[in-house]
Amino acid sequence: MMRRVWTDDHIDADYPVHGARFRSMRALPQPVGHLPIWIGGHAGVAIDRAIRVGDGWHGAFLTPDETRTRVATLRSARPESDFTISMRTRWDPLVDDRDEIVAELEQYLDIGVDHFVAEPSQRTLDGYLQSVEALAELFRCAGVEMAT
């Protein structure tokens, strides 16, 4: 539905499972180009949904071992390079061992994770920014390219 509303001028759609009915629905402004849709979740239904309708999968707080089987399933069904595998982590170099962070990062990269979302434990703006900057430095030292 979102892809349709982002590209068509008006849509009519019925989604009886959810009890939703849309008439002349539209979204303005419509995005220029394609917006990727990442499907999150760890359960089999979420993995299946990512394979079926997603442009990527976003896992959260899984260990590399827990991630490995999910990525194998995703990549076997969606091998294309523009299908993103993303992971949310709790890495915080202000409190966690930096060598352990780098070791885990390397495991995720070997598995095929190509995007990371950091959620450090810092709860002040200054602490959060310091943690993210320290993570960026760890990534640079590990040779990981980063989007800005």
PDB file of C-alpha atoms in Angstrom:
ATOM      1  CA  MET A   1       0.000   0.000   0.000  1.00  0.00           C
ATOM      2  CA  MET A   2       2.753   2.483   0.899  1.00  0.00           C
ATOM      3  CA  ARG A   3       4.535   1.961  -2.406  1.00  0.00           C
ATOM      4  CA  ARG A   4       1.276   2.640  -4.214  1.00  0.00           C
ATOM      5  CA  VAL A   5       0.456   5.779  -2.246  1.00  0.00           C
ATOM      6  CA  TRP A   6       4.009   7.075  -2.813  1.00  0.00           C
ATOM      7  CA  THR A   7       3.712   6.638  -6.591  1.00  0.00           C
ATOM      8  CA  ASP A   8       0.020   6.883  -7.567  1.00  0.00           C
ATOM      9  CA  ASP A   9      -2.024  10.058  -7.336  1.00  0.00           C
ATOM     10  CA  HIS A  10      -5.072   8.541  -5.612  1.00  0.00           C
ATOM     11  CA  ILE A  11      -5.577   4.971  -4.512  1.00  0.00           C
ATOM     12  CA  ASP A  12      -8.610   2.945  -3.554  1.00  0.00           C
ATOM     13  CA  ALA A  13      -7.852  -0.178  -1.556  1.00  0.00           C
ATOM     14  CA  ASP A  14      -9.567  -2.615   0.757  1.00  0.00           C
ATOM     15  CA  TYR A  15      -7.650  -4.571   3.383  1.00  0.00           C
ATOM     16  CA  PRO A  16     -10.360  -6.786   4.914  1.00  0.00           C
ATOM     17  CA  VAL A  17      -7.928  -8.609   7.225  1.00  0.00           C
ATOM     18  CA  HIS A  18      -7.271  -5.313   8.968  1.00  0.00           C
ATOM     19  CA  GLY A  19     -10.750  -3.900   8.445  1.00  0.00           C
ATOM     20  CA  ALA A  20      -9.324  -0.974   6.497  1.00  0.00           C
ATOM     21  CA  ARG A  21     -10.845   0.676   3.453  1.00  0.00           C
ATOM     22  CA  PHE A  22      -9.166   3.555   1.640  1.00  0.00           C
ATOM     23  CA  ARG A  23     -10.845   5.800  -0.904  1.00  0.00           C
ATOM     24  CA  SER A  24      -8.897   8.422  -2.842  1.00  0.00           C
ATOM     25  CA  MET A  25      -5.980   8.069  -0.465  1.00  0.00           C
ATOM     26  CA  ARG A  26      -2.888  10.036  -1.356  1.00  0.00           C
ATOM     27  CA  ALA A  27       0.386  11.200   0.145  1.00  0.00           C
ATOM     28  CA  LEU A  28       1.805  14.601  -0.649  1.00  0.00           C
ATOM     29  CA  PRO A  29       4.473  15.417  -1.361  1.00  0.00           C
ATOM     30  CA  GLN A  30       5.289  12.141  -3.013  1.00  0.00           C
ATOM     31  CA  PRO A  31       8.917  11.100  -2.694  1.00  0.00           C
ATOM     32  CA  VAL A  32      11.241  11.461  -5.627  1.00  0.00           C
ATOM     33  CA  GLY A  33      12.574   8.046  -6.502  1.00  0.00           C
ATOM     34  CA  HIS A  34      12.274   4.809  -4.600  1.00  0.00           C
ATOM     35  CA  LEU A  35      12.078   4.706  -0.793  1.00  0.00           C
ATOM     36  CA  PRO A  36      13.432   1.391   0.480  1.00  0.00           C
ATOM     37  CA  ILE A  37      11.269  -0.488   2.953  1.00  0.00           C
ATOM     38  CA  TRP A  38      13.116  -2.517   5.569  1.00  0.00           C
ATOM     39  CA  ILE A  39      11.135  -5.102   7.478  1.00  0.00           C
ATOM     40  CA  GLY A  40      12.090  -5.584  11.116  1.00  0.00           C
ATOM     41  CA  GLY A  41      11.603  -8.549  13.385  1.00  0.00           C
ATOM     42  CA  HIS A  42      13.190 -11.843  14.329  1.00  0.00           C
ATOM     43  CA  ALA A  43      10.329 -14.303  13.973  1.00  0.00           C
ATOM     44  CA  GLY A  44       9.895 -16.433  10.901  1.00  0.00           C
ATOM     45  CA  VAL A  45       6.897 -14.393   9.735  1.00  0.00           C
ATOM     46  CA  ALA A  46       9.023 -11.223   9.763  1.00  0.00           C
ATOM     47  CA  ILE A  47      11.798 -12.909   7.786  1.00  0.00           C
ATOM     48  CA  ASP A  48       9.225 -14.217   5.292  1.00  0.00           C
ATOM     49  CA  ARG A  49       7.692 -10.743   4.987  1.00  0.00           C
ATOM     50  CA  ALA A  50      11.114  -9.180   4.378  1.00  0.00           C
ATOM     51  CA  ILE A  51      11.751 -11.730   1.637  1.00  0.00           C
ATOM     52  CA  ARG A  52       8.327 -11.209   0.079  1.00  0.00           C
ATOM     53  CA  VAL A  53       7.864  -7.433   0.159  1.00  0.00           C
ATOM     54  CA  GLY A  54      10.933  -5.788   1.678  1.00  0.00           C
ATOM     55  CA  ASP A  55      13.954  -4.030   0.278  1.00  0.00           C
ATOM     56  CA  GLY A  56      15.867  -5.089   3.375  1.00  0.00           C
ATOM     57  CA  TRP A  57      15.709  -6.611   6.829  1.00  0.00           C
ATOM     58  CA  HIS A  58      16.419  -4.856  10.112  1.00  0.00           C
ATOM     59  CA  GLY A  59      17.314  -7.012  13.088  1.00  0.00           C
ATOM     60  CA  ALA A  60      17.806  -5.717  16.601  1.00  0.00           C
ATOM     61  CA  PHE A  61      20.053  -6.782  19.454  1.00  0.00           C
ATOM     62  CA  LEU A  62      20.746 -10.282  18.137  1.00  0.00           C
ATOM     63  CA  THR A  63      24.093 -11.947  18.678  1.00  0.00           C
ATOM     64  CA  PRO A  64      26.124 -12.809  15.590  1.00  0.00           C
ATOM     65  CA  ASP A  65      25.176 -16.485  16.060  1.00  0.00           C
ATOM     66  CA  GLU A  66      21.469 -15.596  16.221  1.00  0.00           C
ATOM     67  CA  THR A  67      21.900 -13.399  13.155  1.00  0.00           C
ATOM     68  CA  ARG A  68      23.747 -15.971  11.047  1.00  0.00           C
ATOM     69  CA  THR A  69      20.790 -18.281  10.329  1.00  0.00           C
ATOM     70  CA  ARG A  70      18.442 -15.404   9.584  1.00  0.00           C
ATOM     71  CA  VAL A  71      20.888 -13.820   7.148  1.00  0.00           C
ATOM     72  CA  ALA A  72      21.467 -17.190   5.454  1.00  0.00           C
ATOM     73  CA  THR A  73      17.703 -17.564   4.954  1.00  0.00           C
ATOM     74  CA  LEU A  74      17.365 -13.998   3.670  1.00  0.00           C
ATOM     75  CA  ARG A  75      20.331 -14.218   1.296  1.00  0.00           C
ATOM     76  CA  SER A  76      19.250 -17.559  -0.143  1.00  0.00           C
ATOM     77  CA  ALA A  77      15.891 -16.023  -1.105  1.00  0.00           C
ATOM     78  CA  ARG A  78      17.085 -12.473  -1.811  1.00  0.00           C
ATOM     79  CA  PRO A  79      20.695 -12.590  -3.054  1.00  0.00           C
ATOM     80  CA  GLU A  80      20.600  -9.227  -4.804  1.00  0.00           C
ATOM     81  CA  SER A  81      23.146  -6.722  -3.515  1.00  0.00           C
ATOM     82  CA  ASP A  82      20.600  -3.939  -3.004  1.00  0.00           C
ATOM     83  CA  PHE A  83      18.669  -5.996  -0.409  1.00  0.00           C
ATOM     84  CA  THR A  84      20.005  -4.455   2.814  1.00  0.00           C
ATOM     85  CA  ILE A  85      20.778  -6.436   5.945  1.00  0.00           C
ATOM     86  CA  SER A  86      20.751  -4.074   8.935  1.00  0.00           C
ATOM     87  CA  MET A  87      21.343  -4.608  12.655  1.00  0.00           C
ATOM     88  CA  ARG A  88      20.580  -2.397  15.644  1.00  0.00           C
ATOM     89  CA  THR A  89      23.220  -2.760  18.341  1.00  0.00           C
ATOM     90  CA  ARG A  90      23.722  -1.569  21.889  1.00  0.00           C
ATOM     91  CA  TRP A  91      27.423  -0.927  21.333  1.00  0.00           C
ATOM     92  CA  ASP A  92      28.700   1.826  23.591  1.00  0.00           C
ATOM     93  CA  PRO A  93      32.468   2.355  23.522  1.00  0.00           C
ATOM     94  CA  LEU A  94      32.239   4.620  26.572  1.00  0.00           C
ATOM     95  CA  VAL A  95      31.329   1.609  28.734  1.00  0.00           C
ATOM     96  CA  ASP A  96      31.955  -1.521  26.615  1.00  0.00           C
ATOM     97  CA  ASP A  97      35.301  -3.067  25.747  1.00  0.00           C
ATOM     98  CA  ARG A  98      36.305  -1.583  22.393  1.00  0.00           C
ATOM     99  CA  ASP A  99      38.139  -4.719  21.268  1.00  0.00           C
ATOM    100  CA  GLU A 100      34.976  -6.746  21.891  1.00  0.00           C
ATOM    101  CA  ILE A 101      32.927  -4.253  19.860  1.00  0.00           C
ATOM    102  CA  VAL A 102      35.359  -4.532  16.932  1.00  0.00           C
ATOM    103  CA  ALA A 103      35.385  -8.346  17.175  1.00  0.00           C
ATOM    104  CA  GLU A 104      31.580  -8.434  17.099  1.00  0.00           C
ATOM    105  CA  LEU A 105      31.501  -5.911  14.238  1.00  0.00           C
ATOM    106  CA  GLU A 106      33.816  -8.154  12.223  1.00  0.00           C
ATOM    107  CA  GLN A 107      31.578 -11.168  12.913  1.00  0.00           C
ATOM    108  CA  TYR A 108      28.502  -9.286  11.692  1.00  0.00           C
ATOM    109  CA  LEU A 109      30.351  -8.140   8.568  1.00  0.00           C
ATOM    110  CA  ASP A 110      31.478 -11.719   7.844  1.00  0.00           C
ATOM    111  CA  ILE A 111      27.864 -12.893   8.198  1.00  0.00           C
ATOM    112  CA  GLY A 112      26.701 -10.278   5.688  1.00  0.00           C
ATOM    113  CA  VAL A 113      25.309  -7.424   7.771  1.00  0.00           C
ATOM    114  CA  ASP A 114      25.922  -4.271   5.757  1.00  0.00           C
ATOM    115  CA  HIS A 115      24.234  -1.563   7.814  1.00  0.00           C
ATOM    116  CA  PHE A 116      24.322  -0.779  11.529  1.00  0.00           C
ATOM    117  CA  VAL A 117      22.131   1.396  13.731  1.00  0.00           C
ATOM    118  CA  ALA A 118      23.759   2.217  17.049  1.00  0.00           C
ATOM    119  CA  GLU A 119      21.815   2.578  20.265  1.00  0.00           C
ATOM    120  CA  PRO A 120      24.408   3.439  22.914  1.00  0.00           C
ATOM    121  CA  SER A 121      23.388   3.356  26.568  1.00  0.00           C
ATOM    122  CA  GLN A 122      24.172   7.043  27.073  1.00  0.00           C
ATOM    123  CA  ARG A 123      21.116   9.091  28.007  1.00  0.00           C
ATOM    124  CA  THR A 124      22.451  12.632  27.833  1.00  0.00           C
ATOM    125  CA  LEU A 125      22.990  14.402  24.539  1.00  0.00           C
ATOM    126  CA  ASP A 126      26.696  14.943  25.230  1.00  0.00           C
ATOM    127  CA  GLY A 127      27.197  11.325  26.284  1.00  0.00           C
ATOM    128  CA  TYR A 128      25.313  10.017  23.270  1.00  0.00           C
ATOM    129  CA  LEU A 129      27.310  12.191  20.861  1.00  0.00           C
ATOM    130  CA  GLN A 130      30.595  11.145  22.488  1.00  0.00           C
ATOM    131  CA  SER A 131      29.602   7.495  22.181  1.00  0.00           C
ATOM    132  CA  VAL A 132      28.603   7.815  18.522  1.00  0.00           C
ATOM    133  CA  GLU A 133      31.847   9.656  17.714  1.00  0.00           C
ATOM    134  CA  ALA A 134      33.851   6.932  19.458  1.00  0.00           C
ATOM    135  CA  LEU A 135      31.934   4.285  17.482  1.00  0.00           C
ATOM    136  CA  ALA A 136      32.649   6.133  14.252  1.00  0.00           C
ATOM    137  CA  GLU A 137      36.348   6.122  15.102  1.00  0.00           C
ATOM    138  CA  LEU A 138      36.232   2.373  15.830  1.00  0.00           C
ATOM    139  CA  PHE A 139      34.516   1.785  12.491  1.00  0.00           C
ATOM    140  CA  ARG A 140      37.091   3.915  10.658  1.00  0.00           C
ATOM    141  CA  CYS A 141      39.957   2.030  12.311  1.00  0.00           C
ATOM    142  CA  ALA A 142      38.307  -1.255  11.299  1.00  0.00           C
ATOM    143  CA  GLY A 143      38.107  -0.019   7.689  1.00  0.00           C
ATOM    144  CA  VAL A 144      34.314   0.191   7.577  1.00  0.00           C
ATOM    145  CA  GLU A 145      32.811   2.752   5.208  1.00  0.00           C
ATOM    146  CA  MET A 146      30.191   4.957   6.826  1.00  0.00           C
ATOM    147  CA  ALA A 147      27.303   6.952   5.443  1.00  0.00           C
ATOM    148  CA  THR A 148      27.136  10.520   6.632  1.00  0.00           C
TER     149      THR A 148
END
